[in-house]
Tab-separated table of C-alpha atoms (C1' of nucleotides) in Angstrom:
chain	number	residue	atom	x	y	z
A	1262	UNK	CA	159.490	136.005	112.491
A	1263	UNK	CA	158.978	139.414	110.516
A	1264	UNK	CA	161.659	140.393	108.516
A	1265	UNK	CA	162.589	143.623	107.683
A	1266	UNK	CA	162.968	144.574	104.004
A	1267	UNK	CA	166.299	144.373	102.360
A	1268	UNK	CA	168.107	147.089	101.933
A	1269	UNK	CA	169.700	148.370	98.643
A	1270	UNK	CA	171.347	150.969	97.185
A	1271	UNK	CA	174.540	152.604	98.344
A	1272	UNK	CA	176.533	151.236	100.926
A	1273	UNK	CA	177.246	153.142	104.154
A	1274	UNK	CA	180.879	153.345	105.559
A	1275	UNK	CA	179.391	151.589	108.189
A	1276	UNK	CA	177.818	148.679	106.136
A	1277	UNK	CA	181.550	148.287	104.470
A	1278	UNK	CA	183.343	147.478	107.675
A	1279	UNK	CA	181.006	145.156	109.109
A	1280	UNK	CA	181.194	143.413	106.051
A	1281	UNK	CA	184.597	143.499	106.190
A	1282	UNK	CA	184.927	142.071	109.648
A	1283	UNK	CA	182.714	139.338	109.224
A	1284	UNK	CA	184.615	138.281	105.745
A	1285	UNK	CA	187.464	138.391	107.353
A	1286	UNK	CA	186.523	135.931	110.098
A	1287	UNK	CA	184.132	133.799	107.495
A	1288	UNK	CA	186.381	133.850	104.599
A	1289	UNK	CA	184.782	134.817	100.691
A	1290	UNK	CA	182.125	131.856	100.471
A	1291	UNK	CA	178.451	131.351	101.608
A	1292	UNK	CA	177.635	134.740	100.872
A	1293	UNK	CA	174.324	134.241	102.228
A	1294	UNK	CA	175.729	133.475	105.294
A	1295	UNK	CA	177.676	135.980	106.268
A	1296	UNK	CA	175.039	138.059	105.118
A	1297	UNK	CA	172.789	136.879	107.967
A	1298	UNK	CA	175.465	136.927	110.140
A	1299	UNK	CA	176.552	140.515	109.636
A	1300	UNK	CA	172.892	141.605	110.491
A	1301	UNK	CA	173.459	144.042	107.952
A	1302	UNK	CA	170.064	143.478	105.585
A	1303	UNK	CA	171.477	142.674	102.569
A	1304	UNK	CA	171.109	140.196	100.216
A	1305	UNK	CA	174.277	137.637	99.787
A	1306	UNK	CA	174.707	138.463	96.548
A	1307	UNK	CA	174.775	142.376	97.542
A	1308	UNK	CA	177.459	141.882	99.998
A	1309	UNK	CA	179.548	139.407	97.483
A	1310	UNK	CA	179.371	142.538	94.933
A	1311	UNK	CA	180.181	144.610	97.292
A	1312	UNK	CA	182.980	142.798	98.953
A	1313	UNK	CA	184.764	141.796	94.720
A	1314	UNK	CA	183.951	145.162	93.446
A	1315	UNK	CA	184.539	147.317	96.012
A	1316	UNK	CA	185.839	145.791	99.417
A	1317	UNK	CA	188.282	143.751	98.435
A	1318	UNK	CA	191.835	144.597	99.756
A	1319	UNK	CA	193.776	143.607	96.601
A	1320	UNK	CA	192.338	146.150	94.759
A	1321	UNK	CA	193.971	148.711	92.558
A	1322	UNK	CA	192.271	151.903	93.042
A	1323	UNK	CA	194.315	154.187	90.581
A	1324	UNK	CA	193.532	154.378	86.448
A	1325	UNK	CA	194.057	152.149	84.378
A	1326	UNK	CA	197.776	151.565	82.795
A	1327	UNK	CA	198.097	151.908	79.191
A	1328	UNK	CA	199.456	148.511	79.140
A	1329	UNK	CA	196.328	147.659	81.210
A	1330	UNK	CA	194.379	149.283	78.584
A	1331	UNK	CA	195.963	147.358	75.791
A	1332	UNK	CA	195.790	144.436	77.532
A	1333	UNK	CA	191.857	144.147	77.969
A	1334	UNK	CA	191.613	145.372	74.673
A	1335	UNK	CA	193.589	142.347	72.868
A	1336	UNK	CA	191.676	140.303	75.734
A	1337	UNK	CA	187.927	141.502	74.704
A	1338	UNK	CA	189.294	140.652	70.478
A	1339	UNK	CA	190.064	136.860	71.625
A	1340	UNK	CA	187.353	136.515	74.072
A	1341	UNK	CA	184.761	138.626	73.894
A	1342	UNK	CA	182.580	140.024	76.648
A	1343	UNK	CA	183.715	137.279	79.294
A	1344	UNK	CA	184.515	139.744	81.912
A	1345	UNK	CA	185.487	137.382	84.708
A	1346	UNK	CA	188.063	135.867	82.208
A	1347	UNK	CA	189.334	139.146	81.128
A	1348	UNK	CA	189.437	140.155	84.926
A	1349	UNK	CA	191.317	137.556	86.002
A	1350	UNK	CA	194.742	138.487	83.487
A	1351	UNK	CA	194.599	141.703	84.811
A	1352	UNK	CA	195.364	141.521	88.826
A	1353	UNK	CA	193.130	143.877	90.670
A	1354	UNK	CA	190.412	144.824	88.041
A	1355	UNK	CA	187.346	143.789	88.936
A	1356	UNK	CA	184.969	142.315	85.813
A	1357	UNK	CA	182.927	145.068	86.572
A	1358	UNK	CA	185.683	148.261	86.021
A	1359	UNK	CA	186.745	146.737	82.901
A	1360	UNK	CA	183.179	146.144	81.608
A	1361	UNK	CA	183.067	149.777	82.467
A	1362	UNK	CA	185.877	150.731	80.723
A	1363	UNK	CA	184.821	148.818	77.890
A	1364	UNK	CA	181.534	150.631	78.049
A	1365	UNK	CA	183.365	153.924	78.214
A	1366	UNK	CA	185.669	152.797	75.287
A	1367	UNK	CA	183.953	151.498	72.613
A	1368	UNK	CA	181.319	154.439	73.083
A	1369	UNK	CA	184.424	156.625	72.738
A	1370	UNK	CA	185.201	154.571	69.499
A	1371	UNK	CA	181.953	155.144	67.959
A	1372	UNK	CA	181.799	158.198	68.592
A	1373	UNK	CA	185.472	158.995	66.800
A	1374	UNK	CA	184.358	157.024	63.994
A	1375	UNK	CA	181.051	158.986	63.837
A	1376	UNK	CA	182.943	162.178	64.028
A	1377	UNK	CA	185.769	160.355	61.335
A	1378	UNK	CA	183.004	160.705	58.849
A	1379	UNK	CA	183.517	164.225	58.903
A	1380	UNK	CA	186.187	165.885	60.267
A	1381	UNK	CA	189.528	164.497	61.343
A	1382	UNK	CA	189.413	163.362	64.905
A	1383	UNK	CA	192.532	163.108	67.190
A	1384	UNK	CA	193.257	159.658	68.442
A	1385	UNK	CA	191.486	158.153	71.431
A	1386	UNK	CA	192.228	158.827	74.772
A	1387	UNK	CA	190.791	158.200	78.111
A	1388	UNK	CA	189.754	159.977	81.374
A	1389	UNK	CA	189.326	158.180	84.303
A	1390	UNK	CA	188.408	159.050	88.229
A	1391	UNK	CA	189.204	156.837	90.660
A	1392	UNK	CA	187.091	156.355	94.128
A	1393	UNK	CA	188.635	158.202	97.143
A	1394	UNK	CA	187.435	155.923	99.808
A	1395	UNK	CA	189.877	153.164	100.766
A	1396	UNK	CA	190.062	149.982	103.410
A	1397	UNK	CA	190.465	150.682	106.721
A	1398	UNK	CA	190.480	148.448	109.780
A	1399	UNK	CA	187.583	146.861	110.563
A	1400	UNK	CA	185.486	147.508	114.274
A	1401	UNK	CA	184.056	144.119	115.599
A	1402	UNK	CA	180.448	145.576	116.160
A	1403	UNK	CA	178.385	142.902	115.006
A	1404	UNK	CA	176.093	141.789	117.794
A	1405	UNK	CA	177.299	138.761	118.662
A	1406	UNK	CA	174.079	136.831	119.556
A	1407	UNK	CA	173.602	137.288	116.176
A	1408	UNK	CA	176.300	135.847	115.107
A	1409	UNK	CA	175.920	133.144	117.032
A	1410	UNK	CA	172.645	132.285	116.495
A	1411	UNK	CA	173.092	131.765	112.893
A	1412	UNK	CA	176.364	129.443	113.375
A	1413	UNK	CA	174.432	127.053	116.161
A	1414	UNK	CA	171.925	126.570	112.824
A	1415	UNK	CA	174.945	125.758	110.466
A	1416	UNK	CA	176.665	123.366	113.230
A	1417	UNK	CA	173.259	121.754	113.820
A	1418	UNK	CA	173.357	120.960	110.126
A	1419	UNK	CA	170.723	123.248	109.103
A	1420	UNK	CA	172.546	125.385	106.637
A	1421	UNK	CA	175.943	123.179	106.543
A	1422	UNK	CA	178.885	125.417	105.552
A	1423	UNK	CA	180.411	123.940	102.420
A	1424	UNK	CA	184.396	124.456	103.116
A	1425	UNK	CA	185.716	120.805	102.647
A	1426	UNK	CA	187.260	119.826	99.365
A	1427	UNK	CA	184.578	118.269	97.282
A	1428	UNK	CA	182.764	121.626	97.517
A	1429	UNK	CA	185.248	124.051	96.671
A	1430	UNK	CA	183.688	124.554	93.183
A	1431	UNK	CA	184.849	127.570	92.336
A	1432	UNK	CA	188.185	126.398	92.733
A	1433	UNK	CA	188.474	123.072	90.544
A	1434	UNK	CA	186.926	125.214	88.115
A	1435	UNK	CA	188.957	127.801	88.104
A	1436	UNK	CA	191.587	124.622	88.117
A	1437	UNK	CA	190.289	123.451	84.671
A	1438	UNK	CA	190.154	127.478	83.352
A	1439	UNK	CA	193.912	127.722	83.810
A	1440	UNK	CA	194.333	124.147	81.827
A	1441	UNK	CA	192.225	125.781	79.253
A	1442	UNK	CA	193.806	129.317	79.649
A	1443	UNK	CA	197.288	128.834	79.880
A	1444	UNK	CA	197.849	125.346	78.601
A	1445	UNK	CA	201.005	124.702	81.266
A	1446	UNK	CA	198.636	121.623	82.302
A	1447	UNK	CA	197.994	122.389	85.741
A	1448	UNK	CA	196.922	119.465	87.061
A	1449	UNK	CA	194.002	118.890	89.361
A	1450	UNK	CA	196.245	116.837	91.688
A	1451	UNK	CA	198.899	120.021	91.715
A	1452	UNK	CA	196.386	122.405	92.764
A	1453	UNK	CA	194.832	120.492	95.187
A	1454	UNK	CA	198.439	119.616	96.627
A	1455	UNK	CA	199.238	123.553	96.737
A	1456	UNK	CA	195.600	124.261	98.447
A	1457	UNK	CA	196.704	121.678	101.036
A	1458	UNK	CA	200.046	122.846	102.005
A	1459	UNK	CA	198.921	126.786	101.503
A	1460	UNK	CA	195.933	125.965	103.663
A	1461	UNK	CA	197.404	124.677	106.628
A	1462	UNK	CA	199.603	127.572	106.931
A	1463	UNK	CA	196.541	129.433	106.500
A	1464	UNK	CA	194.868	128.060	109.217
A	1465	UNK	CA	197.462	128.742	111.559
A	1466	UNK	CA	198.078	132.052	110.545
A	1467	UNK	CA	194.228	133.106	110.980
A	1468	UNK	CA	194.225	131.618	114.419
A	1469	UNK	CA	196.928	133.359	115.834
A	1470	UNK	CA	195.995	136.771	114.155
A	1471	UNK	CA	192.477	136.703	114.871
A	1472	UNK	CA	192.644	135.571	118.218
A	1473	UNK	CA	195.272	138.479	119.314
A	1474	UNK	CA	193.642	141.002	118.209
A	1475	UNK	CA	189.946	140.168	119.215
A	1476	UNK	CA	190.903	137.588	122.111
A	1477	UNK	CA	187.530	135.825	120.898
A	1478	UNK	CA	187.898	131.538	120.901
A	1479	UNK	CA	184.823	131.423	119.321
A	1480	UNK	CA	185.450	132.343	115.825
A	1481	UNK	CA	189.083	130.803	115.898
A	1482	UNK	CA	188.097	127.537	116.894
A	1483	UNK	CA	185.243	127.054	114.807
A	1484	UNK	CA	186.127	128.299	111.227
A	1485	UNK	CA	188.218	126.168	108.925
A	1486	UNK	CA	190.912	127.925	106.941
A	1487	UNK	CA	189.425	130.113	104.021
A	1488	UNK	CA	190.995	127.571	101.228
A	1489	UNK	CA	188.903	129.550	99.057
A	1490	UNK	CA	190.994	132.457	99.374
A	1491	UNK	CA	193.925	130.408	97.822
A	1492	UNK	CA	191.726	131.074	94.660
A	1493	UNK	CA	193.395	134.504	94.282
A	1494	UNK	CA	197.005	133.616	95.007
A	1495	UNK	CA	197.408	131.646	91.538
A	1496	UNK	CA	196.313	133.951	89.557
B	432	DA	C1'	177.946	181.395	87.389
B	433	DA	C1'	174.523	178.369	85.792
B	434	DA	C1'	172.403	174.999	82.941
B	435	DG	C1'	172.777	171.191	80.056
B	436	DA	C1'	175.506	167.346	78.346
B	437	DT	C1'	178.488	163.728	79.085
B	438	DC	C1'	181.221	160.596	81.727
B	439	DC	C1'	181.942	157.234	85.111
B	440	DC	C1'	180.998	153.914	88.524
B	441	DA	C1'	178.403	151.410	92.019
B	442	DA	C1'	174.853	148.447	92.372
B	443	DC	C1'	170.911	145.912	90.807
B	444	DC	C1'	168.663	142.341	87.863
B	445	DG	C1'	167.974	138.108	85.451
B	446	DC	C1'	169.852	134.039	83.951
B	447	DC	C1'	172.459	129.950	84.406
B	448	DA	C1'	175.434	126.299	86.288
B	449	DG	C1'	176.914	123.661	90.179
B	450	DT	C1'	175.786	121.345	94.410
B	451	DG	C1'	173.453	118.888	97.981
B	452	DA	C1'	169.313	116.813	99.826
C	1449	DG	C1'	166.370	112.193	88.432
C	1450	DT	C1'	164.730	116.503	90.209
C	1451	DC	C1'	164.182	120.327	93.003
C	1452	DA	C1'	165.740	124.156	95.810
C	1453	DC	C1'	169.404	126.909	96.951
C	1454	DT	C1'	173.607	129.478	96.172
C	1455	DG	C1'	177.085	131.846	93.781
C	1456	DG	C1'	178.961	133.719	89.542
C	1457	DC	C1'	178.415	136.183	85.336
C	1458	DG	C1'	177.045	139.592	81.896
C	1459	DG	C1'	173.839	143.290	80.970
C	1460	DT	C1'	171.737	147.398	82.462
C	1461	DT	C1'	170.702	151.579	84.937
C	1462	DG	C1'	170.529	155.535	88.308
C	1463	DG	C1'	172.772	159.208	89.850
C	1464	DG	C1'	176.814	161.859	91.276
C	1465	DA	C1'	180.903	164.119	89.254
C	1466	DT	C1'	182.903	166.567	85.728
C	1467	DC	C1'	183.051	169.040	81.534
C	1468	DT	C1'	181.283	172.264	78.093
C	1469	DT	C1'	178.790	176.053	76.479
DNA sequence: AAAGATCCCAACCGCCAGTGA
DNA sequence: GTCACTGGCGGTTGGGATCTT
């Protein structure tokens, strides 16, 4: 089969809401996947960064609040550069924007304590811009022999989707991270107990939305719920 | 108004850890 | 045990936007 080469750079307005539909029906996992699936060139990782950084409806678009600001700053003193973490105490912010900011702020401070050799300098402040673009509904034009094609390989067992329990990864770690983070003690029984209940309401939900609006059996009957998505909820 | 400097952000890269075969 | 694959993370960079001179 020849393959085309991969596109990078910039994503077209296009790209974004075919990535969006498919993510919606797929859920956030097997990035290289939906990748495939969404005919759309890219690498999984490409769309992944694209969907967290950028996609992502819970998103805060506007600057950053000074108690935002403060709050990554006493973060970065206790942790370090361990965006992710960091990320994750501030809902919205992506690890990238505040390693961004970060970059933008401690250049700032450098540059005041430069200029502090000299002359009195005022005290730091920040500029930010924030993108215009925003979500908008997604269009279902992916071609859907494509689409299919690649999910008769997964359900023959050639590229087996990974959505059962023992393979939520991200999520038992994240589990243990809130143990470590918060010390409340979480336990990994509670969490999966919560993913349960959340998930079958999940399930439900997705079914009934995603069949009214695109009347398609397909996708409804053969996705499981996006537990993964649960990820977010507890944070 | 134009040119240069600086800022800001999206996106890529390389590495690493987890998982399944 | 190990190997290949995948996803997540932190670091870096290219280039458009904005500011300054």
């Amino acid at each position: 089969m020849v393959q085309e080469e991969t596109r990078k750079g910039p994503w077209t307005e296009h790209e974004d809401l075919q990535l969006m539909h498919v993510v919606r029906y797929f859920g956030e996992r097997r990035w290289d996947f939906i990748a495939k699936v969404s005919g759309l060139n890219r690498t999984g990782k490409s769309c992944r960064l694209r969907w967290v950084n950028y996609l992502h409806p819970g998103l805060k678009r506007e600057r950053m609040t000074p108690q935002e600001e403060h709050l990554v700053i006493e973060l970065h003193s206790k942790w370090g550069n361990r965006w992710s973490r960091i990320a994750r105490k501030l809902p919205g912010r992506t690890d990238n924007e505040i390693k961004n900011y970060w970059r933008t702020h401690t250049r700032k401070k450098a540059q005041e304590r430069k200029q502090a050799m000299s002359p009195p300098s005022s005290p730091s402040s920040f500029s930010f811009s924030s993108p215009s673009s925003n979500c908008q509904s997604p269009l279902p034009n992916i071609p859907v022999a494509n689409v299919v094609d690649v999910w008769q390989k997964v359900e023959t067992g050639k590229s087996k989707m990974n959505c059962d329990k023992g393979s939520c990864v991200s999520l038992t770690t994240r589990g243990k991270e809130i143990q470590e983070e918060s010390g409340t003690g979480y336990s990994m029984e509670q969490i999966w107990k919560e993913i349960d209940s959340k998930s079958d309401q999940m399930a439900s939900d997705a079914v009934d939305e995603g069949c009214k609006e695109n009347g398609c059996s397909f996708f409804c009957l053969s996705m499981p719920s996006p537990v993964w998505d649960y990820r977010y909820d507890f944070l």
